[in-house]
Amino acid sequence: MDKTLIIGYGSPIRGDDAIGPLAVERLVERGLPAGVEAIARHVLTAELVTELVGCERAIFLDAAAGGEPGMVQVHRLEPDVDAHSTMAHFLDPSELLAWCRQLYGQAPEAYLITATGACFDYAHCQLSPVAEAALERLLEQVERVWVG
C-alpha cells in the first residue's frame, strides 16, 4: 500500500500563516484513509527526512504571502540539491526532498499546496475570512492529490 504523508507547516501565532497546521487539524478531524498520515509543524526541519523516506507521496501545506489573497495553488516538487540553508532553523520542502535522495537514494513524489493569506499579523490560530474560505479549497486539492 502506498503511504502518503501530509505535512502542514506555519506559525500558529501569525494569522494566516497558520493555514498549514490548521489544515492538518481539519483533515485529522474528518478522518484520514488508510495509508495517509498527517502531521503539523511550525517549520520544516531535517528530522522530517526519516518520515519522508518511507513514503510514496508527500504533500506539504503552507500559506503563501505573494499573490491574490485566497488563491490556492498546487505545485509539483522536485529535490533541490542547490538549496543552501544553514540547517539551523528550517528547510524548504524541495531541500528536504534533496536530503532524502542524498542520504537514502530516494525521495517521494511530492507536492506543495498553498493558500495565499491576507493577514500575517499576530493572531493565534485565527485565519482571516479570505484564508478561512481558501482553507476548504486547499483541503479539496489535498484530497485530489492523495487519491492520485
Coordinates of C-alpha atoms in Angstrom, one line a residue:
M1 CA 0.0 0.0 0.0
D2 CA 1.2 3.5 -0.8
K3 CA 1.9 5.7 2.1
T4 CA 1.1 9.4 1.9
L5 CA 2.5 11.9 4.4
I6 CA 0.8 15.3 4.7
I7 CA 2.9 18.0 6.5
G8 CA 1.1 21.2 7.3
Y9 CA 3.5 23.9 8.4
G10 CA 3.5 27.5 9.5
S11 CA 3.4 29.7 12.6
P12 CA 0.2 29.4 14.6
I13 CA 0.7 32.9 16.0
R14 CA 1.0 34.8 12.7
G15 CA -2.6 34.8 11.4
D16 CA -2.9 33.2 8.0
D17 CA 0.5 31.6 8.3
A18 CA -1.3 29.0 10.5
I19 CA -3.2 27.6 7.5
G20 CA -0.9 24.6 7.1
P21 CA -1.3 23.3 10.7
L22 CA -5.0 24.2 10.7
A23 CA -5.5 22.2 7.5
V24 CA -3.9 19.2 9.1
E25 CA -6.1 19.6 12.2
R26 CA -9.2 19.6 9.9
L27 CA -8.0 16.6 7.9
V28 CA -7.5 14.6 11.1
E29 CA -10.9 15.6 12.5
R30 CA -12.6 14.4 9.2
G31 CA -10.7 11.1 9.3
L32 CA -7.8 10.0 7.1
P33 CA -8.0 6.9 4.9
A34 CA -5.6 4.0 5.5
G35 CA -2.1 4.8 4.3
V36 CA -2.4 8.6 4.8
E37 CA -0.8 10.3 7.8
A38 CA -0.8 14.0 8.6
I39 CA 1.4 16.0 10.9
A40 CA 1.7 19.7 11.8
R41 CA 5.0 21.6 12.3
H42 CA 6.0 25.2 12.9
V43 CA 8.9 24.8 10.5
L44 CA 10.4 22.0 8.4
T45 CA 13.4 20.5 10.0
A46 CA 16.0 17.9 8.9
E47 CA 14.3 15.3 11.3
L48 CA 11.5 15.0 8.8
V49 CA 13.7 13.3 6.3
T50 CA 13.3 10.0 8.2
E51 CA 9.5 10.4 8.0
L52 CA 9.6 11.2 4.2
V53 CA 11.9 8.5 3.1
G54 CA 9.4 5.8 3.8
C55 CA 6.6 7.5 1.8
E56 CA 5.5 7.1 -1.8
R57 CA 3.9 10.6 -1.7
A58 CA 4.4 13.8 0.4
I59 CA 2.0 16.7 0.4
F60 CA 3.2 19.9 2.0
L61 CA 0.6 22.5 3.1
D62 CA 1.6 26.2 3.6
A63 CA 0.5 29.7 3.4
A64 CA 1.7 31.9 0.6
A65 CA 2.4 35.6 1.1
G66 CA 2.5 36.7 -2.5
G67 CA -0.3 36.8 -5.0
E68 CA -4.0 37.3 -4.8
P69 CA -5.3 36.6 -1.2
G70 CA -7.4 33.4 -1.2
M71 CA -5.7 31.8 -4.2
V72 CA -4.9 28.1 -3.8
Q73 CA -2.1 26.6 -5.9
V74 CA -0.7 23.1 -6.3
H75 CA 3.0 22.7 -7.3
R76 CA 4.8 19.5 -8.1
L77 CA 8.1 19.5 -6.2
E78 CA 11.5 18.1 -7.1
P79 CA 14.5 17.7 -4.9
D80 CA 16.6 20.9 -5.0
V81 CA 20.3 20.0 -4.5
D82 CA 21.3 23.6 -5.0
A83 CA 19.3 24.9 -2.0
H84 CA 21.6 26.2 0.7
S85 CA 20.1 26.6 4.2
T86 CA 22.0 26.9 7.4
M87 CA 20.1 23.8 8.7
A88 CA 19.9 25.8 11.9
H89 CA 16.2 26.6 11.9
F90 CA 14.3 25.4 8.9
L91 CA 14.4 23.9 5.4
D92 CA 12.0 24.2 2.4
P93 CA 10.2 21.2 1.0
S94 CA 12.5 20.8 -2.0
E95 CA 15.5 20.8 0.2
L96 CA 14.1 18.1 2.4
L97 CA 13.5 16.0 -0.7
A98 CA 17.1 16.6 -1.7
W99 CA 18.3 15.3 1.7
C100 CA 16.1 12.2 1.2
R101 CA 17.7 11.5 -2.1
Q102 CA 21.2 12.3 -1.0
L103 CA 21.0 10.2 2.3
Y104 CA 18.8 7.4 1.2
G105 CA 18.9 7.3 -2.6
Q106 CA 15.2 8.1 -3.0
A107 CA 12.6 10.8 -2.4
P108 CA 8.8 10.6 -2.5
E109 CA 6.7 12.1 -5.2
A110 CA 5.9 15.5 -3.6
Y111 CA 3.5 18.4 -3.9
L112 CA 3.2 21.8 -2.3
I113 CA -0.3 23.2 -1.8
T114 CA -0.5 26.8 -0.8
A115 CA -3.3 29.2 0.0
T116 CA -2.4 32.9 -0.2
G117 CA -3.0 34.7 3.0
A118 CA -4.3 38.2 3.6
C119 CA -3.1 38.9 7.1
F120 CA 0.0 37.7 8.8
D121 CA -0.3 39.9 12.0
Y122 CA -0.2 38.3 15.4
A123 CA -3.4 36.2 15.9
H124 CA -3.1 32.8 17.5
C125 CA -4.6 30.2 15.0
Q126 CA -7.1 32.7 13.7
L127 CA -7.4 33.0 9.9
S128 CA -8.7 36.0 8.0
P129 CA -12.0 35.5 6.3
V130 CA -10.2 35.2 3.0
A131 CA -7.9 32.4 4.2
E132 CA -10.7 30.6 6.0
A133 CA -12.6 30.5 2.7
A134 CA -9.4 29.3 0.9
L135 CA -8.9 26.5 3.5
E136 CA -11.7 24.4 2.2
R137 CA -10.4 24.7 -1.4
L138 CA -7.0 23.8 -0.1
L139 CA -8.4 20.7 1.5
E140 CA -10.2 19.7 -1.7
Q141 CA -6.8 19.9 -3.5
V142 CA -5.2 17.7 -0.9
E143 CA -7.8 15.0 -1.5
R144 CA -7.3 15.2 -5.3
V145 CA -3.5 14.7 -4.8
W146 CA -3.7 11.9 -2.3
V147 CA -6.2 10.0 -4.4
G148 CA -3.8 10.3 -7.3

